[in-house]
Coordinates of C-alpha atoms in Angstrom, one line a residue:
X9 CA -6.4 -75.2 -3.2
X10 CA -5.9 -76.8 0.5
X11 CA -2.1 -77.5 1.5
X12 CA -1.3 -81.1 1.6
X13 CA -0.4 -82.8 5.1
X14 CA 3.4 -83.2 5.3
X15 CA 5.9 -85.2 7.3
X16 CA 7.6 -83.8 10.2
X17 CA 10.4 -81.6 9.5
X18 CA 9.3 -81.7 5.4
X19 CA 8.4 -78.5 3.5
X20 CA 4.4 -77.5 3.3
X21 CA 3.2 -78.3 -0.4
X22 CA 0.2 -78.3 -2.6
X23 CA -0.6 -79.3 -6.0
X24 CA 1.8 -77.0 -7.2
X25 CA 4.5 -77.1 -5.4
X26 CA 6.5 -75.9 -2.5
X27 CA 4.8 -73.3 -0.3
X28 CA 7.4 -70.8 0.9
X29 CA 8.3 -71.0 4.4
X30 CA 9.4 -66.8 4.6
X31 CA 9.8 -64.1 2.2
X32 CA 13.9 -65.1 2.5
X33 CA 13.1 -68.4 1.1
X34 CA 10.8 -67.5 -1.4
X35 CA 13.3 -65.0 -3.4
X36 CA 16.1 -67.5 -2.8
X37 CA 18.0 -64.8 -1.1
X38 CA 20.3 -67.3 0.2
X39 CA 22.0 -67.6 -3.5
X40 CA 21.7 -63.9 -4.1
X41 CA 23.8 -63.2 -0.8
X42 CA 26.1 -66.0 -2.2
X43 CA 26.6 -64.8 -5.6
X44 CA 27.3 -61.3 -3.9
X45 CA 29.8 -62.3 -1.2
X46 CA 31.3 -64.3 -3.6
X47 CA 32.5 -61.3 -5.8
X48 CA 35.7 -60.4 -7.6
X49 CA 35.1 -56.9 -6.5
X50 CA 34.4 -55.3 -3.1
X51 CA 31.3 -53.9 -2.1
X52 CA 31.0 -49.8 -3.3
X53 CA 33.3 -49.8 -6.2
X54 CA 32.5 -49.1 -9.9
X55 CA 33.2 -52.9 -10.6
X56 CA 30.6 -54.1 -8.1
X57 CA 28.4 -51.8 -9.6
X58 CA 28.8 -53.2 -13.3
X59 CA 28.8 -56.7 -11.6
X60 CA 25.2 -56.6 -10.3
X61 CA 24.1 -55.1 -13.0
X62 CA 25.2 -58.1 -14.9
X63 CA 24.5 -60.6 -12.4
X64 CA 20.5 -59.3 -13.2
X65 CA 20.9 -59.6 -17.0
X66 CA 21.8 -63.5 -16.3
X67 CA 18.9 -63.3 -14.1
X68 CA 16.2 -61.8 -16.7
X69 CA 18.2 -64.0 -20.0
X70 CA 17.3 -66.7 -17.6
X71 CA 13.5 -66.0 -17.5
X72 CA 13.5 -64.7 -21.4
X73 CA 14.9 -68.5 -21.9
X74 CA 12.1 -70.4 -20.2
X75 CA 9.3 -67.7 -21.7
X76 CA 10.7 -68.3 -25.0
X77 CA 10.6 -72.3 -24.5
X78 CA 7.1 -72.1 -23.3
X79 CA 5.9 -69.3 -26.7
X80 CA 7.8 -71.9 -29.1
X81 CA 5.6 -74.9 -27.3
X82 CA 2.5 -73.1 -27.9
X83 CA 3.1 -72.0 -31.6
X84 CA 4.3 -75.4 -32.5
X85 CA 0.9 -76.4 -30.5
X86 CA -1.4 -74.1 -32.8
X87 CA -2.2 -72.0 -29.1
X88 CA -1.2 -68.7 -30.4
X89 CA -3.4 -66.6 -27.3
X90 CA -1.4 -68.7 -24.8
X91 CA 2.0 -67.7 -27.1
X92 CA 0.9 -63.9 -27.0
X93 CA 0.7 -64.3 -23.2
X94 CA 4.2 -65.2 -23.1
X95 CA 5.4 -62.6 -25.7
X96 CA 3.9 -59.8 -23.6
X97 CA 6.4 -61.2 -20.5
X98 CA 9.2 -61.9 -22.9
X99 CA 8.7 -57.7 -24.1
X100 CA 8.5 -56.9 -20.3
X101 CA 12.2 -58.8 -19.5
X102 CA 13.8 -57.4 -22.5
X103 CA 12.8 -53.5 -21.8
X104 CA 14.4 -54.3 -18.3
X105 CA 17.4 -55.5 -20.3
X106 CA 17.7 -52.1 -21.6
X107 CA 17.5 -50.4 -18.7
X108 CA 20.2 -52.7 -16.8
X109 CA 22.4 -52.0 -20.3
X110 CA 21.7 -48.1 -20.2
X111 CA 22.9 -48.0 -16.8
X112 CA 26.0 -50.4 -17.2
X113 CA 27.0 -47.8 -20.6
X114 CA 26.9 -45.2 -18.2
X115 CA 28.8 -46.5 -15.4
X116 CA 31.6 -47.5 -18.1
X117 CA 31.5 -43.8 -18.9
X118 CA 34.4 -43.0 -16.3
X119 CA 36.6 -46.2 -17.4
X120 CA 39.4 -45.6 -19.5
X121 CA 38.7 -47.0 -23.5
X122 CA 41.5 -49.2 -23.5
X123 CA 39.4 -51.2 -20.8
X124 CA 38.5 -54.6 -22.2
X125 CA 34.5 -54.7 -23.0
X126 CA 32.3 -56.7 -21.3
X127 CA 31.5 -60.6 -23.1
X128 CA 28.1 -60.7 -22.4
X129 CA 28.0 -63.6 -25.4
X130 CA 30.3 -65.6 -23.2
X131 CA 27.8 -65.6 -20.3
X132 CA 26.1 -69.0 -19.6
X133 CA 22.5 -67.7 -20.2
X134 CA 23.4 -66.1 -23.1
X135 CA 24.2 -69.0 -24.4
X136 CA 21.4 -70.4 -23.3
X137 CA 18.9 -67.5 -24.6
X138 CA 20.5 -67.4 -28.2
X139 CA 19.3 -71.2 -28.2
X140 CA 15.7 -70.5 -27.2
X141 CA 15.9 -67.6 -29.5
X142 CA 16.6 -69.9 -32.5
X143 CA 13.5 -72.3 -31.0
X144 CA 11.1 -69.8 -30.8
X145 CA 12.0 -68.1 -34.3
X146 CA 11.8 -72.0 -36.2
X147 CA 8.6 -72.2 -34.5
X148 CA 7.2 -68.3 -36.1
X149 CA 8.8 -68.9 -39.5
X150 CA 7.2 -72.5 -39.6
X151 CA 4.1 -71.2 -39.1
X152 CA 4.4 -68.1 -41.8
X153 CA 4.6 -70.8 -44.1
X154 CA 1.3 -72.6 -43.8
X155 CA -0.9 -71.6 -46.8
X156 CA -3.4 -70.8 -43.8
X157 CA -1.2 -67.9 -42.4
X158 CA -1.1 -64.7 -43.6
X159 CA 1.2 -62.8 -41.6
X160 CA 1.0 -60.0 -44.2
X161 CA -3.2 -59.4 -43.5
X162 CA -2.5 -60.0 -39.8
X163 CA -0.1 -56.9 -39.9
X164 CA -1.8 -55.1 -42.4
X165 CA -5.6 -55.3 -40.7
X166 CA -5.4 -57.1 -37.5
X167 CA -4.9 -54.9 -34.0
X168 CA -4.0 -54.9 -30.5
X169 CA -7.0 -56.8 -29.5
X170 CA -5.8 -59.7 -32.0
X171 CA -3.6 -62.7 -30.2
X172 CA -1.5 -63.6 -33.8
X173 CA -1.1 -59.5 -33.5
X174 CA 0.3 -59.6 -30.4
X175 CA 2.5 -62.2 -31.3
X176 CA 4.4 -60.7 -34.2
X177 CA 4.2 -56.7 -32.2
X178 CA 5.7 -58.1 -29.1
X179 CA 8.3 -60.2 -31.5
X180 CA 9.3 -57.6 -33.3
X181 CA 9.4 -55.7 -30.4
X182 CA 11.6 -57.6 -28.4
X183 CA 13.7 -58.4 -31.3
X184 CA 14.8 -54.6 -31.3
X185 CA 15.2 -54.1 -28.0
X186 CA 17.8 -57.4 -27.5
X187 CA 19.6 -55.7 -30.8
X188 CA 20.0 -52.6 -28.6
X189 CA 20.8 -54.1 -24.7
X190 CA 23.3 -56.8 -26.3
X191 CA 25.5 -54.1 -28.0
X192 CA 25.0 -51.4 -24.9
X193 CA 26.5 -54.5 -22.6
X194 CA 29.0 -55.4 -25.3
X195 CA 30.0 -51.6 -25.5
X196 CA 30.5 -51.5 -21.3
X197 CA 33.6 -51.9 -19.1
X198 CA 34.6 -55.4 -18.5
X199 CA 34.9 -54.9 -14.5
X200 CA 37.7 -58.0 -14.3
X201 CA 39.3 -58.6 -17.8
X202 CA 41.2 -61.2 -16.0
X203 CA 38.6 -63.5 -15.0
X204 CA 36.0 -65.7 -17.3
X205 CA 32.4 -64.4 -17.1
X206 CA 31.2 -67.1 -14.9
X207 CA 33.5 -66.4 -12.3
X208 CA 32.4 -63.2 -12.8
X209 CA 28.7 -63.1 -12.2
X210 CA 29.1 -66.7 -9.8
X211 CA 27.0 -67.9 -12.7
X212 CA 26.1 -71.3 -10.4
X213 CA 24.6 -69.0 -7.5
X214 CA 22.5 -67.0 -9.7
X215 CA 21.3 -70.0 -12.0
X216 CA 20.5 -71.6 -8.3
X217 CA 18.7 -68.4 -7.2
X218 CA 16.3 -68.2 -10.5
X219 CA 15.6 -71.9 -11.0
X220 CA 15.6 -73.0 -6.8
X221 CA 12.1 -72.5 -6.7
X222 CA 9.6 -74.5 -9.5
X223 CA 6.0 -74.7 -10.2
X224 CA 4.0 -77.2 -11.7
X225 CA 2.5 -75.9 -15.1
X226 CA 3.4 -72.9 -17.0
X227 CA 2.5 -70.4 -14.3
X228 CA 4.6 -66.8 -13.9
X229 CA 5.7 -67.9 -10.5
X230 CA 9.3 -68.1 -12.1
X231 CA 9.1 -64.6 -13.4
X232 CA 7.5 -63.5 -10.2
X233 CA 10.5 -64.1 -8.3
X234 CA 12.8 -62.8 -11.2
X235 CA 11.4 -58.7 -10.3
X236 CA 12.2 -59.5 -7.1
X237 CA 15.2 -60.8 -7.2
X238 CA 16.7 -58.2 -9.6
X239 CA 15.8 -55.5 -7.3
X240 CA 17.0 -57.3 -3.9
X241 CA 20.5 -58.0 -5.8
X242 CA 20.8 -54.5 -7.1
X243 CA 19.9 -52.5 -3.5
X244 CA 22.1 -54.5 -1.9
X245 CA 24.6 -52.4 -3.8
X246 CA 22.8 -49.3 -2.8
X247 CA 22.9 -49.9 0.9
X248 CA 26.8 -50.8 1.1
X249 CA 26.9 -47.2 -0.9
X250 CA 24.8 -45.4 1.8
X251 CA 26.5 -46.9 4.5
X252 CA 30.1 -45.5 2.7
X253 CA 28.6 -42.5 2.1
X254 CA 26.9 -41.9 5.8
X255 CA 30.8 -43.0 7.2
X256 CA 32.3 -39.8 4.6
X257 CA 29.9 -37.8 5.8
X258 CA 30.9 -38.3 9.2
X259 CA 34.5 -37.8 8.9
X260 CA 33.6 -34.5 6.4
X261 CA 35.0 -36.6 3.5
X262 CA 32.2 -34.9 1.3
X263 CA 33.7 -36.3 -2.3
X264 CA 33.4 -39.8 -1.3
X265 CA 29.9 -39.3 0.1
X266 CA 29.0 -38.2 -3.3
X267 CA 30.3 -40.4 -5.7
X268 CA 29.0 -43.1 -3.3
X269 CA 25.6 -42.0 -3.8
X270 CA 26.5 -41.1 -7.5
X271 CA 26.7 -44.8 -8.0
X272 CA 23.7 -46.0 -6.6
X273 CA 21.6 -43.3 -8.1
X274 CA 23.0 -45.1 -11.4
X275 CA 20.7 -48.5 -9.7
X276 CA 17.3 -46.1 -9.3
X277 CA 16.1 -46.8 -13.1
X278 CA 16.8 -50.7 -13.4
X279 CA 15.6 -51.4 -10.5
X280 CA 11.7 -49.2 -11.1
X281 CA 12.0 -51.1 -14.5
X282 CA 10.8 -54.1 -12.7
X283 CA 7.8 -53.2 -11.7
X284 CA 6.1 -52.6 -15.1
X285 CA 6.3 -56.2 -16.2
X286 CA 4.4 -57.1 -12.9
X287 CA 2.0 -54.7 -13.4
X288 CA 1.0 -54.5 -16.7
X289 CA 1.1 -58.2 -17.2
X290 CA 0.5 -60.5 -13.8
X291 CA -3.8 -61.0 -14.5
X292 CA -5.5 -61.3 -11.2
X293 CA -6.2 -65.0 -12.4
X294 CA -2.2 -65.5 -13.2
X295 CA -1.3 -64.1 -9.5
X296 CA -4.0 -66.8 -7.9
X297 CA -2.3 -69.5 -9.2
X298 CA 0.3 -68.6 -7.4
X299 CA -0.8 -66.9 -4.3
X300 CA -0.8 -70.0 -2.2
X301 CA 2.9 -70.9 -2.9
X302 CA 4.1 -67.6 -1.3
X303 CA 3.2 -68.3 1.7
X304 CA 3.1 -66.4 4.5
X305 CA 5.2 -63.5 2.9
X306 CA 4.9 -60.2 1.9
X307 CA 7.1 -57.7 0.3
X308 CA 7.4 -55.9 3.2
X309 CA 9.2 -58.6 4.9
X310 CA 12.4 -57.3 2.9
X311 CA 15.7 -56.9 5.2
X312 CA 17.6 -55.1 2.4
X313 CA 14.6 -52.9 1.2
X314 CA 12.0 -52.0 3.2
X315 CA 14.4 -52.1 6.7
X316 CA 17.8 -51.5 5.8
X317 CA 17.2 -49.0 2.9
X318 CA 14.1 -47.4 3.1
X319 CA 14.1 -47.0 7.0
X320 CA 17.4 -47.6 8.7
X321 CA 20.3 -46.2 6.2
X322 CA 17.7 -43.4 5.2
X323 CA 17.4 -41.9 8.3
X324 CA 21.4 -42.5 9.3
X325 CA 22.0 -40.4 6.3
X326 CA 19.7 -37.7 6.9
X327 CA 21.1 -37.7 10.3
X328 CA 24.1 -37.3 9.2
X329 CA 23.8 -34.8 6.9
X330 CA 22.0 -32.7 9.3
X331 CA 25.0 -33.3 11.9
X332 CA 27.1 -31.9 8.6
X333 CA 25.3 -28.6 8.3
X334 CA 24.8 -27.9 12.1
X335 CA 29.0 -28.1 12.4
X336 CA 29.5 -25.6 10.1
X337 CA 30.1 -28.1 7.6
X338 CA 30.0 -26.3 3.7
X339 CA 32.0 -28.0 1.3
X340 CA 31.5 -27.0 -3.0
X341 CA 29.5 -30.2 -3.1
X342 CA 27.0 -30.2 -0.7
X343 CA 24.3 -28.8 -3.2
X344 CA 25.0 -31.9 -4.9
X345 CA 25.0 -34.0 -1.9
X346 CA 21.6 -32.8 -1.0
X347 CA 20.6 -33.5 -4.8
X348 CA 21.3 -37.3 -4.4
X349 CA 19.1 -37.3 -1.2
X350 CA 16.2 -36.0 -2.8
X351 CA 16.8 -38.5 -5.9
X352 CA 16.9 -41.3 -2.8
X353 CA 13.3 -40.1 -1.2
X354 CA 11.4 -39.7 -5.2
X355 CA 12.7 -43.4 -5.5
X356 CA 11.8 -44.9 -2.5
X357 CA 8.4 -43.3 -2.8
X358 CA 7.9 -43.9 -6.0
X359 CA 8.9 -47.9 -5.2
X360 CA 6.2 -47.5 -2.7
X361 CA 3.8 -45.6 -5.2
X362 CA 4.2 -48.9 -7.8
X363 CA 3.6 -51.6 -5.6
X364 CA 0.4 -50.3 -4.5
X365 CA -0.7 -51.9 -7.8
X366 CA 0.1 -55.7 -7.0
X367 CA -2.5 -55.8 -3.9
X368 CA -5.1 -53.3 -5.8
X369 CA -4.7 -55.5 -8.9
X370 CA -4.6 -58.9 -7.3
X371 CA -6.5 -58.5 -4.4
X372 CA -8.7 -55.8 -4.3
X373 CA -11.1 -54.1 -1.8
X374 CA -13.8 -55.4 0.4
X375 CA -11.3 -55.7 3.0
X376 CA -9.7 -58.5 1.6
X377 CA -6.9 -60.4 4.0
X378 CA -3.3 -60.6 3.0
X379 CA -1.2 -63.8 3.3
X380 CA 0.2 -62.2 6.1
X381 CA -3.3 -61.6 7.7
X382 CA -3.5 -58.0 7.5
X383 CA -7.8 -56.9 7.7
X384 CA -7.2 -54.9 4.3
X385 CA -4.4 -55.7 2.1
X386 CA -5.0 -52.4 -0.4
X387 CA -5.4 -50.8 3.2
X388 CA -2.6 -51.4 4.8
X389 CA -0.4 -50.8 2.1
X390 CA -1.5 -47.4 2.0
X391 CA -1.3 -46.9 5.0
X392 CA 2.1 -48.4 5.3
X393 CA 2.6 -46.0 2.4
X394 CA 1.0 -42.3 3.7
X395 CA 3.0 -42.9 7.2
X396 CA 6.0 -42.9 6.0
X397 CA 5.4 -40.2 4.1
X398 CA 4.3 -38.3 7.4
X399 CA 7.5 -39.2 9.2
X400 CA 10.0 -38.7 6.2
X401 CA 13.3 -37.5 7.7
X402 CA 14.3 -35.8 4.9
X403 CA 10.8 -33.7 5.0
X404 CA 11.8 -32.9 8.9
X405 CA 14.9 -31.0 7.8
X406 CA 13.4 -29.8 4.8
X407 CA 10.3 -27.9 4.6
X408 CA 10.3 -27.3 0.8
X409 CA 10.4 -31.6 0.4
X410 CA 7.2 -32.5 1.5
X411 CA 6.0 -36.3 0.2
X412 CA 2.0 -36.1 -0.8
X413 CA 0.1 -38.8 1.0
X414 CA -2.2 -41.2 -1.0
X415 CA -5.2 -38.7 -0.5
X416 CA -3.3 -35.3 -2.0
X417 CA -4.0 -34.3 -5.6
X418 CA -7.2 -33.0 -7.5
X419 CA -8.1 -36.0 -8.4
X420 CA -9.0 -38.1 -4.9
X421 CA -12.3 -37.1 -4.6
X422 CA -13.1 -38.1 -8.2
X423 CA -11.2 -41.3 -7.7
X424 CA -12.5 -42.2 -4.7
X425 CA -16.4 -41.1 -5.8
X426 CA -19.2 -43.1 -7.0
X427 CA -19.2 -41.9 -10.6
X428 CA -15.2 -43.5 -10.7
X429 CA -14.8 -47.3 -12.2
X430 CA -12.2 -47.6 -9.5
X431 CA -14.7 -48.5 -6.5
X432 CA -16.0 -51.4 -8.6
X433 CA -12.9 -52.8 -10.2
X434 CA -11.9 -53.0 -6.6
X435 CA -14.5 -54.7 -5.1
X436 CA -15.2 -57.1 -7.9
X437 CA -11.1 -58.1 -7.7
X438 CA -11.8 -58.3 -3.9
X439 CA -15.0 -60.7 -3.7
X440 CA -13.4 -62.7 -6.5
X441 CA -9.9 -63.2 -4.2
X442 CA -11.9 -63.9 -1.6
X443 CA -13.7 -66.7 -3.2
X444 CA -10.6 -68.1 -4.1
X445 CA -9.1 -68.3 -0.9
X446 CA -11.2 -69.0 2.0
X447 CA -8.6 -70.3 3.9
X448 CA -6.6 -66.9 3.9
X449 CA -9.8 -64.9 4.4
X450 CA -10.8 -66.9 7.0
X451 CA -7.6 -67.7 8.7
X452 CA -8.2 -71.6 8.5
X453 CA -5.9 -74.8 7.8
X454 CA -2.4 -73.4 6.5
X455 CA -3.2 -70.2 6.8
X456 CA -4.3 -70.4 10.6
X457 CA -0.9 -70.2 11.8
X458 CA 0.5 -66.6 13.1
X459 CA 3.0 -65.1 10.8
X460 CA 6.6 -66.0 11.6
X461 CA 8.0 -63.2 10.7
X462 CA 9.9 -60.6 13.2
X463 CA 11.3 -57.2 12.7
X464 CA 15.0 -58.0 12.4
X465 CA 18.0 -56.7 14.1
X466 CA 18.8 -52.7 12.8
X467 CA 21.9 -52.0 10.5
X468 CA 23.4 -49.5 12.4
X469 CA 26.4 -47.4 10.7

């Protein structure tokens, strides 16, 4: 759909909604930066750790509330396909519950057990889930009691390919897993007994950063966001604990390096957790419905990942640790030292590995343009991806640590072949994108404008 004309000074829009002005914008990275600086902790400490963590399970109850809302809507409407779409996103949010909770128990782990627990029921979007909770479930039970229901034959002979099916596998599904992330985040270290939860998390800046940004209709522009904004929180952590650890590592303070990086290893799993739910549940038709509101962004317009992390504080710490070796330096925990660098590289590949899926799945081949106006989206992701795999400092020290490029493995040449589906799911998802949006493919209207985005300044240590 064409932008609309706007006033001078006035945000682009369409029929939508706002179009994002820069990948900043877009995440509301403003709030998260606010809800951050705003802490009752410092940066690299075991409480910040446990209070990001929880800032992202008010992020994801949040999204659970307004998927919920939207199932409960389309139950009491009769449109149970439309409710099994939002029960597949509601099972997505909840299994990253679980992994935020798994990593908060083990963080607590070093706490003493007279520590006051976390009141993760006190939280204002707990509050606010248990509510839609009780919606949605009025809305299920009033339906198992229509004569015309038969939630027994639906379980007992119905399947995956069945939308009532889906409904009660992904209810009961979810159900379990909020049984088990309430009681791991009720069982974890309350980071600042003293305080109410809302002063806490800076409830109002993470509220702000989830709900900023609004479509028109039920899209999963909302949710969108929500994988994004979980992961930006979270690495921010990571980075401050990189840049501590390259400063020990400096000064041959070899302890703090590593329980440093010990904490933001504990960040790795929650933060790959998001990417499933994009994956395995954004259609190509749910991501064009939104592709025009995001402007021209991409994901590699991150500051905190793609710059700070993944380039900047990566090399610094190789660097570093190399400086380490070559003055002699052998202290009883350098193994592990070098063990929490290799878990940084398999992470930041395997980031890079996942998101290969959003332009392949949304965009597909026939050298199809990104918003950015990049000739081949899938393309240039990969190659994006293989090149930093070529220059990988960690490889350059460390022969034996060698990160395979897109076209290793036995089975490239298969994939890549005629007799593979791949080719055609790809260029089908390609000439349909393109279809869609002439104006990005062709560079026209909105989308005629250069790219505003520039490389910004380097976070130097």
């Amino acid at each position: 759909m064409p932008a609309t004309q706007r006033a001078p000074g006035a945000p682009m829009e369409n029929h939508r909604g706002v179009i994002a002005e820069d990948y900043h914008v877009l995440q509301s990275l403003g709030s998260i930066d606010a809800a951050r600086a705003a802490m009752v902790a410092g940066p690299g400490t075991d409480e910040a750790l446990l209070i990001g963590l929880y800032q992202s399970v008010e992020i994801g109850l949040h999204n659970l509330v307004q998927l919920l809302d939207r199932a409960a809507v389309h139950l009491r409407d009769g449109e149970v396909a439309a409710a099994a779409t939002e029960l597949h996103w509601v099972r997505g949010f909840h299994r990253v519950l679980v992994r935020l909770s798994l990593a908060a128990r083990r963080v607590s782990g070093g706490w003493d057990a007279e520590v006051p627990r976390w009141t993760v029921d006190g939280t204002p979007a707990f509050a606010e889930f248990r509510g839609a909770l009780g919606r949605f479930d009025r809305e299920l039970t009033a339906l198992a009691d229509r004569p015309e229901v038969d939630l027994g034959a639906v379980i007992a002979h119905r399947s995956l390919d069945d939308a009532w099916f889906s409904v009660l596998h992904c209810a009961r599904i979810a159900n379990h897993d909020a049984r088990v992330w309430s009681a791991n985040l009720s069982a974890s270290a309350h980071p600042a007994p003293e305080q109410p939860p809302d002063r806490v998390l800076v409830s109002d800046s993470i509220r702000h950063a989830v709900f900023e940004h609004q479509l028109r209709g039920d899209t999963y522009f909302t949710q969108f966001r929500a994988l994004h904004q979980i992961p930006e929180l979270l690495i921010r952590e990571i980075n401050d604990r990189v840049e501590i650890a390259i400063r020990r590592i400096r000064t041959g303070e070899i302890a703090a390096a590593v329980d440093a990086l010990d904490g933001a290893g504990e960040l790795f799993d929650p933060i790959e957790a998001c990417l499933p739910p994009l994956v395995d549940n954004l259609s190509t038709r749910d991501y064009h419905q939104i592709r025009e509101n995001l402007g021209l962004t991409s994901g590699s317009h991150s500051v905190s990942i793609r710059f700070e992390l993944f380039t900047e504080l990566y090399e610094q710490l190789i660097d570093a640790i190399r400086q380490y070796g070559d003055a002699g330096g052998a202290d009883p925990l350098a193994r592990r030292l070098h063990r929490n660098v290799r878990d940084l590289q398999v992470f930041i590949f395997s980031w890079r590995d996942m998101h290969l899926h959003l332009p392949r799945n949304n965009l597909g081949g026939m050298e199809t343009k990104s918003l950015t106006g990049a000739r081949d989206a899938v393309g240039t992701v990969r190659k994006m991806r293989d090149n930093a795999a070529s220059n990988d400092p960690l490889a350059r020290v460390d022969k034996r640590l060698p990160v395979p490029t897109s076209l290793a493995g036995p089975l490239v040449e298969y994939l890549d072949g005629p007799e593979s589906s791949d080719g055609l799911l790809l260029s089908v998802t390609g000439k349909v994108t393109q279809a869609n949006f002439r104006d990005v493919q062709e560079r026209t209207n909105f989308f005629a404008q250069p790219c505003p985005f520039s490389r910004p300044q380097r976070r130097v240590v």
